[in-house]
Each structure stands twice: as C-alpha cells, then as structure tokens.
Short mmCIF file of C-alpha atoms in Angstrom, two decimals:
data_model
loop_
_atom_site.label_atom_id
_atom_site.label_comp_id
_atom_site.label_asym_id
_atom_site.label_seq_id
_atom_site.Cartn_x
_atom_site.Cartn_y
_atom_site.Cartn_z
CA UNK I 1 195.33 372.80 238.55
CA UNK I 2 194.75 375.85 241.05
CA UNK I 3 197.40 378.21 240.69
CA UNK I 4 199.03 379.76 243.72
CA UNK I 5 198.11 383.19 244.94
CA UNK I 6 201.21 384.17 246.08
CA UNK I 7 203.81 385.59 243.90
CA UNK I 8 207.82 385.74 244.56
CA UNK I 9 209.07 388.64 246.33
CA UNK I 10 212.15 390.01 244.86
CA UNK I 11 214.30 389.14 248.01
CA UNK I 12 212.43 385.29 247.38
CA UNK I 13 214.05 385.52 243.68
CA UNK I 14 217.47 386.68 244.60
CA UNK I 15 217.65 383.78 247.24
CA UNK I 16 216.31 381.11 244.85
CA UNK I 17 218.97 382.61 242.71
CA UNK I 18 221.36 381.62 245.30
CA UNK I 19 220.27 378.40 245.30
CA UNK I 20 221.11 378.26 241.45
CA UNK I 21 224.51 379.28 241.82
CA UNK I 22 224.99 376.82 244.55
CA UNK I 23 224.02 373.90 242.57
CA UNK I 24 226.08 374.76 239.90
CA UNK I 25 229.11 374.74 242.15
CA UNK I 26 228.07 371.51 243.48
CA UNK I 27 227.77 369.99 240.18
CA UNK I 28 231.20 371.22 238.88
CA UNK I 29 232.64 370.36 242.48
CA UNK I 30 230.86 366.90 241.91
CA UNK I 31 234.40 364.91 241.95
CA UNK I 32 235.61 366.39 245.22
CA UNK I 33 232.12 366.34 246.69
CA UNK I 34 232.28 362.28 246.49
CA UNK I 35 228.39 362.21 245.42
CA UNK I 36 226.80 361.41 242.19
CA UNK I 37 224.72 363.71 240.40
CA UNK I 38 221.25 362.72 240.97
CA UNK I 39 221.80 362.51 244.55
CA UNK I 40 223.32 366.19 244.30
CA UNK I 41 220.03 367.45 242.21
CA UNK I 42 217.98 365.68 243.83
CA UNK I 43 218.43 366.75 247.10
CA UNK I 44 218.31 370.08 246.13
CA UNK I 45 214.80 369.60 243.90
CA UNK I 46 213.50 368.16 247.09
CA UNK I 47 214.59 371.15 249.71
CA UNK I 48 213.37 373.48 246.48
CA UNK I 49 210.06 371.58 246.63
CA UNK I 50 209.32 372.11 250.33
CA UNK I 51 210.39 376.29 250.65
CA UNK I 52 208.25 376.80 247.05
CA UNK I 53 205.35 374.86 249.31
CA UNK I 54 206.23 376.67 252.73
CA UNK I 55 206.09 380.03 250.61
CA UNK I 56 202.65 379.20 248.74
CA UNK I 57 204.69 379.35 245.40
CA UNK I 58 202.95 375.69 244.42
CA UNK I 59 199.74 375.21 242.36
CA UNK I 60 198.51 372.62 244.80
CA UNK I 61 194.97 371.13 243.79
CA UNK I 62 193.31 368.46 241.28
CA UNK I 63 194.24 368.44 237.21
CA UNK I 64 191.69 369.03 235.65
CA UNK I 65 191.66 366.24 232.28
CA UNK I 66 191.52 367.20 228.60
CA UNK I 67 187.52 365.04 229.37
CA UNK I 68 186.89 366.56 232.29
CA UNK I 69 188.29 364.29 234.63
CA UNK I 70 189.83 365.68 237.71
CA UNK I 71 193.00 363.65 239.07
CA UNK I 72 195.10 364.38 242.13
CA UNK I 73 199.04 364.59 240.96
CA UNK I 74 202.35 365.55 242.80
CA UNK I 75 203.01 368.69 241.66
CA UNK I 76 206.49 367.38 240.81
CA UNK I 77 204.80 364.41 238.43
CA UNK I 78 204.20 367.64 236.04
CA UNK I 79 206.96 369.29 236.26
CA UNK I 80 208.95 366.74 234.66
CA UNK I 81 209.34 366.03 230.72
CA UNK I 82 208.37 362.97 230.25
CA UNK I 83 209.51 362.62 226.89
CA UNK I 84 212.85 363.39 227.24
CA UNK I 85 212.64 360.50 229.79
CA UNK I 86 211.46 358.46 227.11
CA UNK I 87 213.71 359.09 224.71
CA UNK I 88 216.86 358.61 227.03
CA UNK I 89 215.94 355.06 228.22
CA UNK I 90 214.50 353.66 224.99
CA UNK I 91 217.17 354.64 223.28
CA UNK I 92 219.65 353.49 225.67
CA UNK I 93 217.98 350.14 226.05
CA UNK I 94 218.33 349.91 222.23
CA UNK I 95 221.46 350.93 221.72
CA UNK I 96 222.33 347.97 224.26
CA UNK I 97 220.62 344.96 222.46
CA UNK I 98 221.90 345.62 219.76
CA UNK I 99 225.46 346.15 220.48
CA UNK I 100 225.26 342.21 221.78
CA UNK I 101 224.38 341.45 217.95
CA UNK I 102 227.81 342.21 217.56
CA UNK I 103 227.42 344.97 214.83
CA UNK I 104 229.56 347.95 216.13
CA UNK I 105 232.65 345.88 216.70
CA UNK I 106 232.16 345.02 213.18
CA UNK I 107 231.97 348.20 211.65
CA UNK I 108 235.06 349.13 213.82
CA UNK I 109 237.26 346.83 213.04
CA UNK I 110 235.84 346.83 208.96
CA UNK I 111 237.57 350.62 209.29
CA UNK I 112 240.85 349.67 210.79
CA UNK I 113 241.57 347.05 208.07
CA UNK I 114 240.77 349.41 205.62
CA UNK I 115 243.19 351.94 207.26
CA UNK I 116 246.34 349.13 206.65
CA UNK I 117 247.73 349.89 210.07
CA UNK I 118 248.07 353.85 208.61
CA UNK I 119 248.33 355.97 211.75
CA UNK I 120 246.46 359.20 209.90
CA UNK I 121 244.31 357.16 207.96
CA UNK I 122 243.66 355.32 211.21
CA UNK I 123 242.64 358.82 212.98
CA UNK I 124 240.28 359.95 210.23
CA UNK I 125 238.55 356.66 210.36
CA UNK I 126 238.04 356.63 213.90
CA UNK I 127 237.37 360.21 213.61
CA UNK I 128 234.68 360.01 211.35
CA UNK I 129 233.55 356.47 213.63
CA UNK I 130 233.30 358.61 216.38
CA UNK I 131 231.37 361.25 214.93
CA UNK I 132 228.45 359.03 213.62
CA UNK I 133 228.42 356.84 216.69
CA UNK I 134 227.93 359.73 218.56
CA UNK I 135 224.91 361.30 216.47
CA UNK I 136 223.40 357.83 215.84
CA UNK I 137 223.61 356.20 219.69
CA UNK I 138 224.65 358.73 222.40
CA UNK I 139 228.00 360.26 223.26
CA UNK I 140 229.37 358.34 226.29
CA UNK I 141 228.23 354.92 224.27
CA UNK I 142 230.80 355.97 221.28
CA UNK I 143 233.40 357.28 223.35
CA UNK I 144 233.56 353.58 225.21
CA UNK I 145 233.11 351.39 221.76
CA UNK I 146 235.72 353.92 219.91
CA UNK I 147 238.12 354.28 222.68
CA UNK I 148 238.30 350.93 223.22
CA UNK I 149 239.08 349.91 219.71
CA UNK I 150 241.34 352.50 219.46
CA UNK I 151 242.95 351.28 222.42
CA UNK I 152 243.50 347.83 220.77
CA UNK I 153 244.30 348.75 217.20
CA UNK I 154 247.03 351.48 218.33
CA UNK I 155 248.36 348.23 221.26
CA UNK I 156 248.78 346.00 218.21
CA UNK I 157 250.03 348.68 216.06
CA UNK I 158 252.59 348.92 218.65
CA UNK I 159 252.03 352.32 218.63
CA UNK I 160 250.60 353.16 222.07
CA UNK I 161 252.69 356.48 222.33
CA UNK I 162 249.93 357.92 219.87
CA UNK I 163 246.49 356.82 222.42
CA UNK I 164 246.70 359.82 224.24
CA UNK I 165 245.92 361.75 220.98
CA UNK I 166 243.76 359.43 219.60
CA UNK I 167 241.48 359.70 222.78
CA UNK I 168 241.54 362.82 223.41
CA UNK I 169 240.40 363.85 219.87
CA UNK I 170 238.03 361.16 219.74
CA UNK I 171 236.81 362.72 223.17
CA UNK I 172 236.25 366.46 221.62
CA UNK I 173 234.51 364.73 218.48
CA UNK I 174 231.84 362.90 220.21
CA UNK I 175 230.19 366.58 221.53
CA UNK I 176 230.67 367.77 217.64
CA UNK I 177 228.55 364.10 216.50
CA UNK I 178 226.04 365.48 219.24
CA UNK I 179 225.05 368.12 217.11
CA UNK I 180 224.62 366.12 214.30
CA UNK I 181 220.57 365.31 214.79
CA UNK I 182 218.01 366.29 217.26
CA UNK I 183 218.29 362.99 219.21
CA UNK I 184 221.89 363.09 219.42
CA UNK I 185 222.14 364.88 222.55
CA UNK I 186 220.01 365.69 225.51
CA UNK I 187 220.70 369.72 225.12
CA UNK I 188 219.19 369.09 221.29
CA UNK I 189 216.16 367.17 222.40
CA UNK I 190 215.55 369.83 224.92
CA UNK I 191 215.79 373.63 222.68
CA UNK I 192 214.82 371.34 219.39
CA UNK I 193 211.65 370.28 221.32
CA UNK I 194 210.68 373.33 222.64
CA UNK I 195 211.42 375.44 220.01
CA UNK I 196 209.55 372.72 217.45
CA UNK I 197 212.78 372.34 215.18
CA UNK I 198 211.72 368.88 213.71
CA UNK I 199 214.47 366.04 213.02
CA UNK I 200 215.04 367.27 209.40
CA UNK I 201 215.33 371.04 209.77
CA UNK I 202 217.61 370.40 212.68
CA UNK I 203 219.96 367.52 210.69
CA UNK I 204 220.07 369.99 206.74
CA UNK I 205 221.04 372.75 209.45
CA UNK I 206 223.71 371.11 211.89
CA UNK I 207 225.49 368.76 209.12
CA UNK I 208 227.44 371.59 207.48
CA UNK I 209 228.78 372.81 210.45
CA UNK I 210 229.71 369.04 211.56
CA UNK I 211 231.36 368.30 208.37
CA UNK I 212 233.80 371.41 208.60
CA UNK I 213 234.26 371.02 212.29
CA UNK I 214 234.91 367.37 212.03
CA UNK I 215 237.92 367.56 209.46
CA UNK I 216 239.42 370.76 210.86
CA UNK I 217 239.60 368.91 214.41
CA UNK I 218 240.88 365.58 212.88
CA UNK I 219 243.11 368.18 210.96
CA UNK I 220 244.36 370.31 213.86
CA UNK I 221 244.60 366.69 216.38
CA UNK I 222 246.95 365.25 213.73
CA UNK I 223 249.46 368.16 213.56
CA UNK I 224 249.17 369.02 217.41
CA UNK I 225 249.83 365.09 218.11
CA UNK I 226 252.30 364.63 215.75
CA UNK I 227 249.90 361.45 213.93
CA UNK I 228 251.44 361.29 210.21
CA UNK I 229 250.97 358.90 207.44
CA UNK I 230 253.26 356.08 206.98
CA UNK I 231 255.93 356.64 204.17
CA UNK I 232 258.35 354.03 204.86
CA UNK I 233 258.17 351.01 202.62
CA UNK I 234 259.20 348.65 205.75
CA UNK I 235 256.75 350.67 208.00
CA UNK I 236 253.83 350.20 205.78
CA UNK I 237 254.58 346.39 205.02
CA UNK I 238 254.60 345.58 208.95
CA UNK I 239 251.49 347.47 209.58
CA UNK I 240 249.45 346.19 207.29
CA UNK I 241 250.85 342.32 208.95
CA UNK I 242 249.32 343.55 212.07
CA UNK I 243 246.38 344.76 210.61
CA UNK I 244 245.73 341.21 209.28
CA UNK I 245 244.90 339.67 212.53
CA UNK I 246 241.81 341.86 212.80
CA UNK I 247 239.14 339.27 212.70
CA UNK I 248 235.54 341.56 212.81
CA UNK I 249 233.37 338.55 213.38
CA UNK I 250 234.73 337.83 216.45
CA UNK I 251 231.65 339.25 218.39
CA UNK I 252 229.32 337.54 216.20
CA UNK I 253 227.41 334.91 218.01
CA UNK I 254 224.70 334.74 215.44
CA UNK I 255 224.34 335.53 211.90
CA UNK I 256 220.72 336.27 211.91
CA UNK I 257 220.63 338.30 215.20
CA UNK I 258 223.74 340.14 213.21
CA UNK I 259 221.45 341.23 210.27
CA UNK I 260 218.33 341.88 212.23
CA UNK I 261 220.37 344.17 214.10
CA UNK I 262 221.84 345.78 211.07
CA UNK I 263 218.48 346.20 209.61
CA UNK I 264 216.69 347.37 213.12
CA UNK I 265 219.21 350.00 213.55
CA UNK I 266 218.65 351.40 209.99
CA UNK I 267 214.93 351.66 210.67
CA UNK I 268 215.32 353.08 213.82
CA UNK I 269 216.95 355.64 212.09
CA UNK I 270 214.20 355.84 209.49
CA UNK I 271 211.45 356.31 211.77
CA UNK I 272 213.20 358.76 214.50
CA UNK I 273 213.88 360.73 211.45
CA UNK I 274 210.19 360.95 209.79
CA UNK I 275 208.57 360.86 213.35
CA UNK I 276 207.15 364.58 212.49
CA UNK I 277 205.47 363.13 209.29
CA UNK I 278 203.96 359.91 210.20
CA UNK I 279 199.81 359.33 211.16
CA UNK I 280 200.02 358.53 214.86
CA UNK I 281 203.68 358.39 215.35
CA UNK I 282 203.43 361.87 215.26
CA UNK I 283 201.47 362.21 218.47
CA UNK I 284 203.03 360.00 220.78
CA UNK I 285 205.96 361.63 219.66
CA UNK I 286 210.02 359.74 219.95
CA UNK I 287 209.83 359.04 223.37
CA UNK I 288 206.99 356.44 222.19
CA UNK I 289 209.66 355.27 219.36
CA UNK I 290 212.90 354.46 221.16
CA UNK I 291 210.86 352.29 223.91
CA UNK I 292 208.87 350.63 220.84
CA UNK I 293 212.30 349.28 219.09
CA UNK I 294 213.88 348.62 222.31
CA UNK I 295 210.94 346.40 223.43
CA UNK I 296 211.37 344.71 220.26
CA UNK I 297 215.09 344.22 220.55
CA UNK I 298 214.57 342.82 223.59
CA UNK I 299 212.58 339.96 222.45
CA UNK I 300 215.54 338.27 221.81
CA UNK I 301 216.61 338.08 225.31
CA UNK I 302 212.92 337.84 226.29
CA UNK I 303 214.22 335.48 229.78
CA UNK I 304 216.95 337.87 230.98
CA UNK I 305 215.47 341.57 230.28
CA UNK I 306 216.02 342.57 233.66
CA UNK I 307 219.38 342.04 233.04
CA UNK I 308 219.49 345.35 230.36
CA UNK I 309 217.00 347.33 232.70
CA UNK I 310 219.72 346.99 235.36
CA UNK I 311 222.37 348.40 232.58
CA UNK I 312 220.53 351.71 231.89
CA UNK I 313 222.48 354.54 233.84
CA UNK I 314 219.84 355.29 236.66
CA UNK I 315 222.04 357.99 237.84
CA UNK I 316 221.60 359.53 234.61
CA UNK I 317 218.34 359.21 234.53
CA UNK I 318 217.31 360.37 238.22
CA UNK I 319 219.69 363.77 237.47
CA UNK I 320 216.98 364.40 234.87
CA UNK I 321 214.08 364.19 236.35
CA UNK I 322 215.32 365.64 239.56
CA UNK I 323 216.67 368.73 237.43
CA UNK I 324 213.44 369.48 235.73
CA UNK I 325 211.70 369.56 238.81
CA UNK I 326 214.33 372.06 240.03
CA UNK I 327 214.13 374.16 236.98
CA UNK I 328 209.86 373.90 237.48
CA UNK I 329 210.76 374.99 241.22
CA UNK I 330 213.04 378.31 240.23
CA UNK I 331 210.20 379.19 237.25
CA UNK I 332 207.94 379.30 240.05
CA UNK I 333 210.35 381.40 242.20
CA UNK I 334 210.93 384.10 239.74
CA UNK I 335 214.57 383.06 238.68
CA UNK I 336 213.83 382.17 235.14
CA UNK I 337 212.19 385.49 234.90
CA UNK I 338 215.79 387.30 236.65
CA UNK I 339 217.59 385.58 234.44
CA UNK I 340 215.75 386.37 231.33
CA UNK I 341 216.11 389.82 232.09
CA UNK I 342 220.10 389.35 232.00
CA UNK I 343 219.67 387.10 228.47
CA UNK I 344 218.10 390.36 227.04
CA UNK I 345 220.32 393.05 228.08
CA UNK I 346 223.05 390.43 226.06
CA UNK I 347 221.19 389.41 223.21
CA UNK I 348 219.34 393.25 223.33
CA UNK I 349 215.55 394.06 223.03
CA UNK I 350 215.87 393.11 219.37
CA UNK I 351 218.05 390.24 217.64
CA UNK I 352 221.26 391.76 217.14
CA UNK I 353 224.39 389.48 215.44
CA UNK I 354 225.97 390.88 218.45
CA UNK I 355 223.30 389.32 221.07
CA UNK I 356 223.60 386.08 219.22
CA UNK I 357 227.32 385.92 219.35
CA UNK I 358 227.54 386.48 223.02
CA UNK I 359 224.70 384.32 224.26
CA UNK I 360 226.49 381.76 221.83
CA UNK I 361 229.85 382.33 223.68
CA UNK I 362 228.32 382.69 227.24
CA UNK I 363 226.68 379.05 226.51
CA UNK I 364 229.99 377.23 225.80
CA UNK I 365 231.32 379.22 228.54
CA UNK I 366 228.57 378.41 230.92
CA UNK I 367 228.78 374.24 230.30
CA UNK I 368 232.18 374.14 230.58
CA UNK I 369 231.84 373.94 234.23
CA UNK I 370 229.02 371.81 234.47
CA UNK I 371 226.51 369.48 232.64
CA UNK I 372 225.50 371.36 229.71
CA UNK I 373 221.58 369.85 230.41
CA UNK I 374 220.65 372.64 232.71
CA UNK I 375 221.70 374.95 230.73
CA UNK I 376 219.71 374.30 228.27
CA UNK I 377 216.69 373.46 229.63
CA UNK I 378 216.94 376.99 231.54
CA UNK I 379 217.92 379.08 228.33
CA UNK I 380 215.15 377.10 226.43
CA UNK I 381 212.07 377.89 229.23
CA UNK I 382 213.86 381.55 228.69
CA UNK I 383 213.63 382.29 224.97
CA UNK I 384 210.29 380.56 225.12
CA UNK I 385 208.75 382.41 227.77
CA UNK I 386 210.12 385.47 225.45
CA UNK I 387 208.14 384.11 222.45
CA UNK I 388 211.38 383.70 220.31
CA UNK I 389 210.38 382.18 216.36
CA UNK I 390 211.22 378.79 215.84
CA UNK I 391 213.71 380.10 213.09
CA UNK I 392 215.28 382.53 215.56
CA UNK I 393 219.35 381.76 215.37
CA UNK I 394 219.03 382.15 219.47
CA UNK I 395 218.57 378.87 219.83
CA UNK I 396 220.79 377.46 217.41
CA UNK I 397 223.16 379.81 219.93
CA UNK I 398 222.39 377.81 222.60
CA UNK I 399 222.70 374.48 221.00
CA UNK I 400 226.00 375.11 219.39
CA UNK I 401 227.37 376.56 222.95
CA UNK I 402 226.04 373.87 224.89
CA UNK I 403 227.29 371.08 223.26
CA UNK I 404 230.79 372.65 222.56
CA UNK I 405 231.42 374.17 225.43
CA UNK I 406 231.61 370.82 227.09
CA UNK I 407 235.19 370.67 224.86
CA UNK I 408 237.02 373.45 227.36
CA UNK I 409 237.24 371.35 230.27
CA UNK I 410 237.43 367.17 231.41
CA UNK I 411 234.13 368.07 233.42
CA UNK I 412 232.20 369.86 230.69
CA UNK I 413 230.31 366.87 229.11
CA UNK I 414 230.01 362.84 229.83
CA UNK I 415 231.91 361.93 227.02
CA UNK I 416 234.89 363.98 227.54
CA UNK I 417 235.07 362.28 231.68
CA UNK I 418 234.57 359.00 229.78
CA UNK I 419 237.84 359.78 227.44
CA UNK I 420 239.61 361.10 230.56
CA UNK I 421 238.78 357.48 232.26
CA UNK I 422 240.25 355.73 229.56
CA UNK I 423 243.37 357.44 229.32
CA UNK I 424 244.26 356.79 233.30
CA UNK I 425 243.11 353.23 232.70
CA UNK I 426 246.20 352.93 230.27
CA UNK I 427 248.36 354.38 232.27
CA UNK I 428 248.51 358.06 230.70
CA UNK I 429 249.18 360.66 232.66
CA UNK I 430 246.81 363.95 232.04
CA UNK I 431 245.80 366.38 234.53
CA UNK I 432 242.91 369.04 234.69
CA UNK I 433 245.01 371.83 233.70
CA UNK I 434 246.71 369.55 230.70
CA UNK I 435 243.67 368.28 229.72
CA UNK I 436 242.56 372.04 229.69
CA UNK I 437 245.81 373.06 227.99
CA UNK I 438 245.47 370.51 225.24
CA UNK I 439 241.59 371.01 224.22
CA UNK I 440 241.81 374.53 224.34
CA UNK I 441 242.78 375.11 220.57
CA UNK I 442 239.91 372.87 219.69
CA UNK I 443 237.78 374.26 221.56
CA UNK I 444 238.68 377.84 220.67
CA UNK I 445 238.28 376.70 216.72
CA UNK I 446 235.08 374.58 217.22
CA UNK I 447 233.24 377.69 218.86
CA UNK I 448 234.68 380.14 216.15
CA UNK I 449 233.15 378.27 213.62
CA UNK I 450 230.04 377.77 215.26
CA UNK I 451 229.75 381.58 215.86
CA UNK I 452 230.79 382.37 211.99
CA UNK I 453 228.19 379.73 211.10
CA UNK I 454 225.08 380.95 212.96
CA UNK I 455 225.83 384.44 211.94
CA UNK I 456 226.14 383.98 208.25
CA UNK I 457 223.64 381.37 207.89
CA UNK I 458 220.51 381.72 209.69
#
C-alpha cells in the first residue's frame, strides 16, 4: 500500500487528540446520550476517516499480496483486527448452542443442592460459578445465567433481602474470571495478542492472582452484606426442604445433545488452550477455532441457524470494528505517538516498579469511565510501537487495570450494567453513587492486589 506523504502537524495531533477526549465522554455519557455504542464509534470512525483523507494522512493505493498480487481495499478493511472479530462471534455463537443443550442450568443448580439452602455456602458456590463462567464463556453471558439462578435460588430460599449482595458481588467477580485466560476478555485478547503472551503463559500467570482475589471478594461481600452460614437447627432443616425442589434436568430436552455438549465444551477448551502448539491450528490462529466449533454446534439446529446469527450482539460487534478503525485513524494522526510520550514520562525511560504501578493504577482508573476495550487496544499499539518484551510486567499493568477498573463504577464494564439491570428488574433500588459507594472497597482491594502481584512477581 502507498503510504501518505503528508505527516501530522502538531496542531493536527492536538485536535485529533480532542477528538479522543470527546469520544470518551460520549461513551461514558452513553446512557444520557440515548445512542448505542457502535452508532457513537462509528460515527466518529467515519468523520475520523474523511479529515485523515481531506488531510492526506491515508495510505490510499493497491495492497500489494504476499504473491504479488495487487488488490484494491478500503483503507478501513485493514485497519480492523480481524481476529478479534473472529474470536468474539464464534465464541458467542458457541456459547449459545450450547447453552440450549441445557448444560449450564445443570451445573447451576448441581451447586445449589450441594449448598443445602446455606446462604454462605450458597455465595461461594455462585462465587466460584461466576468466576469460571466468566473465564470459560464471556462476562455478560455469566452474569445473566448466574444472576438469574441466583435470583431463583435466593426467591425460593425466601431470602430475597440477600439478592442485592449476591448480584452485586457476582457482578465485581465476573471482571476478576476475565482475567482468568487470554480469551476471557476482549482487553486480554487484545495486549495478549499483541504482545504474543500465548494461552498458557497468560492462564500459570493470571490464576494466582484470581484465586486470591476471588476468595478475598467472596470474603469481604459476605461480611459487608451481612451473608452468614446457617446455625439454627430449624433454619438448616427448612432450607435444605427448599433446596429439594431443585430439579437440574429441567432444561434437558435431550440426553445426547446434553453430553455432546458437555463433551464439545471440554474440547473447546482443549483446543483454544493448545492453539499455539498445534500444526495448522496455529496459523489460522482462535479466531479460526471459535467459528469451527460453533459451525459444528450449529449442526444441530442446521434449519433455524439464522435464528442464533440474529442472537449475536451486533452492537457489540459493530463498536469493535468501528473502534479499531478509529484507533488506525488517531495512529495515523499522531495521537498514539502524543500519548506515548505521556505513558513514558509515567512509566519513565526505563521500567521502574514505580512506572508499572502507576500505569497499572491509571488503567483501572481510565476504564472506569468507559469500555475498558479502547483502552487497551490504545495502550497495547503504545508499548508496542515502544518495542516493550513480551515478558515486560507493562502489559500485565494494563491487563490487570483494564479489567478491574471496570469494578469502580456501574458503567465501567458490560457485566457490571448487566448486574445493575438485574437488580432494578427485582425491584432493588441502587443508584450510581450507591453502586459506586458499595464496590468501592472491592475495587480498592482487587487493584491492591493486582499492583502487589505484578510487582513481586514478574
């Protein structure tokens, strides 16, 4: 592709810079703005496209083919990662078949009757539900399963003073299950991918930290919310009564579909996990994966597919690839190259604990506010475009920070709006500033441990 003669004036990067900020408010203003988020980006990537072409920022001209083939392509087409793409709708195809097998609500309930109608044992198994639902299928999936069955178990428990709690922990656990493999949140696939962290460095690295932070949330939740253990011999007896009308194969339809479910999920996991290691698989890479298995899954609905196509979040899916092109657009302006120059006078010339503490901190602080995706895709094309090793504890900085920061407020990640939905759907009454008021221990403890962690062990 030709490559543009012109180069960004400094005034051109300060007012693309503006631009920047002025997204960011309109994502984080998103609920009073009435618009979704892929109409907000996308409008935006397409005013970004046209002033980047007006001011001869844009390689315009033929790609030229690894075989010497020439081919005529948007200059937007490039700019977008089409992996990533992959991964998201293959995954969340997937995830959707086989949730009609009937398999989830089966584990679910599985963990309630084993909790006897126990309150605290009822929160640690959720807890720990919510955790691996979140790492193994995505975070606003587990947040509707778990808060739904929470929902019910706590309603027949009658015990519905204690769903506020429930949800709101299960909400703040679903961004700590994020960091629990590379495919577990879009933030990890981004910095993991560029910075070539493969699925088993970045699962040995991130399941210590999860383990801590998972009990000392579950820990802190049940104190804060006042969720104790039944002692009461009367209290125990009539819980475990309404524990026993738990039936877990309600949702089963089919036995068969049931166990090639089971079994399609566990290689799913198999094969996402050794993608790095296998002939072939290697090269077409995860995207190339999640749209394999979910093709297959959907050979047992082979005369109503549409009808799952129509499921996958769009919206999602359009603020992607219209947020790549604006982060292409800004590289091209000179902002990535402004803001890098702020990310070193934080992290310093050389890695310093100190610059990896604060670009931690600044992260969480940063995706608090808004979607915790462009952060990191902007800090990743930054330490890249600094050279930064693959074993640098920068990005494990950013990864940490922009998955937890999404813990400070109800607009800081998906699954935290999704827990906020579910609470006014019962009738609970939680504002911004309580919501804000009540997550900010956890989130204060889940980002000291993070910072502790990256310091002392990478």
């Amino acid at each position: 592709m030709e490559h543009a003669v012109t180069h960004a004036s400094h005034g051109t990067t300060l007012f693309f810079t503006g631009v920047l900020v002025l997204l960011i408010a309109s994502l984080a203003l998103e609920e009073k703005i009435h618009a979704k988020k892929s109409l907000i980006v996308g409008l935006f990537a397409a005013v970004l496209l046209f002033l980047d072409g007006m001011l001869g920022l844009l390689p315009f001209g033929p790609v030229t083919l690894p075989n010497g083939h020439t081919l005529n392509m948007p200059v937007y087409i490039e700019a977008i990662d089409w992996g990533v793409i992959a991964i998201i709708i293959g995954s969340s195809i997937f995830v959707d078949v086989t949730s009609r097998s009937g398999l989830f609500t089966w584990i679910a309930i599985k963990l309630t009757k084993l909790s006897c109608g126990d309150p605290l044992k009822l929160l640690w198994y959720y807890g720990i539900m919510t955790v691996v639902f979140s790492a193994v299928l995505n975070n606003v999936t587990a947040m509707i399963i778990v808060g739904s069955l929470s929902a019910v178990s706590l309603k027949r428990l009658q015990r519905e003073e204690q769903l506020l709690g429930f949800l709101l922990i299960e909400g703040l656990l679903t961004n700590i299950g994020g960091l629990l493999t590379l495919i577990s949140s879009v933030p990890n696939i981004i910095i993991g991918t560029t910075a070539g962290i493969s699925f088993m460095t970045f699962f040995l690295k991130a399941s210590p930290y999860v383990l801590v932070a998972t009990a000392a949330t579950i820990w802190l939740g049940a104190r804060l919310f006042r969720i104790s253990k039944l002692r009461d011999a009367e209290e125990i007896a009539a819980a475990k009564q309404h524990v026993a009308g738990f039936d877990e194969n309600d949702g089963i339809e089919s036995q068969g579909f049931f166990w090639f479910g089971a079994i399609m999920l566990g290689a799913f996991i198999l094969v996402i996990a050794t993608t790095s290691v296998l002939p072939v698989v290697s090269s077409l890479g995860m995207g190339y994966v999640a749209l394999t298995f979910a093709l297959i899954m959907l050979i047992r609905f082979k005369h109503e597919v549409d009808q799952f196509y129509k499921a996958v979040d769009w919206d999602l899916i359009g603020f992607f690839m219209a947020l790549f092109v604006v982060i292409h657009m800004l590289e091209y302006a000179g902002v990535l190259d402004l803001i890098g120059q702020g990310i070193t006078r934080i992290i310093g010339e050389e890695e310093s604990r100190f610059g990896v503490g604060a670009l931690l901190f600044s992260s969480a602080a940063f995706s608090s506010v808004t979607d915790n995706i462009p952060l990191a895709a902007m800090l990743g094309k930054i330490l890249a475009a600094q050279g930064t090793a693959a074993d640098s504890p920068l990005w494990w900085s950013v990864i940490f920070g922009a998955n937890l920061g999404g813990n400070l407020t109800p607009i800081g990640s998906a699954s935290t709006l999704v827990a906020v939905t579910i609470i006014y759907k019962h009738e609970l009454k939680l504002s911004f500033g309580g919501f804000v008021r009540k997550a900010l221990p956890f989130a204060v403890l889940h980002i000291a441990l993070a910072t502790v962690y990256v310091l002392v062990f990478f």
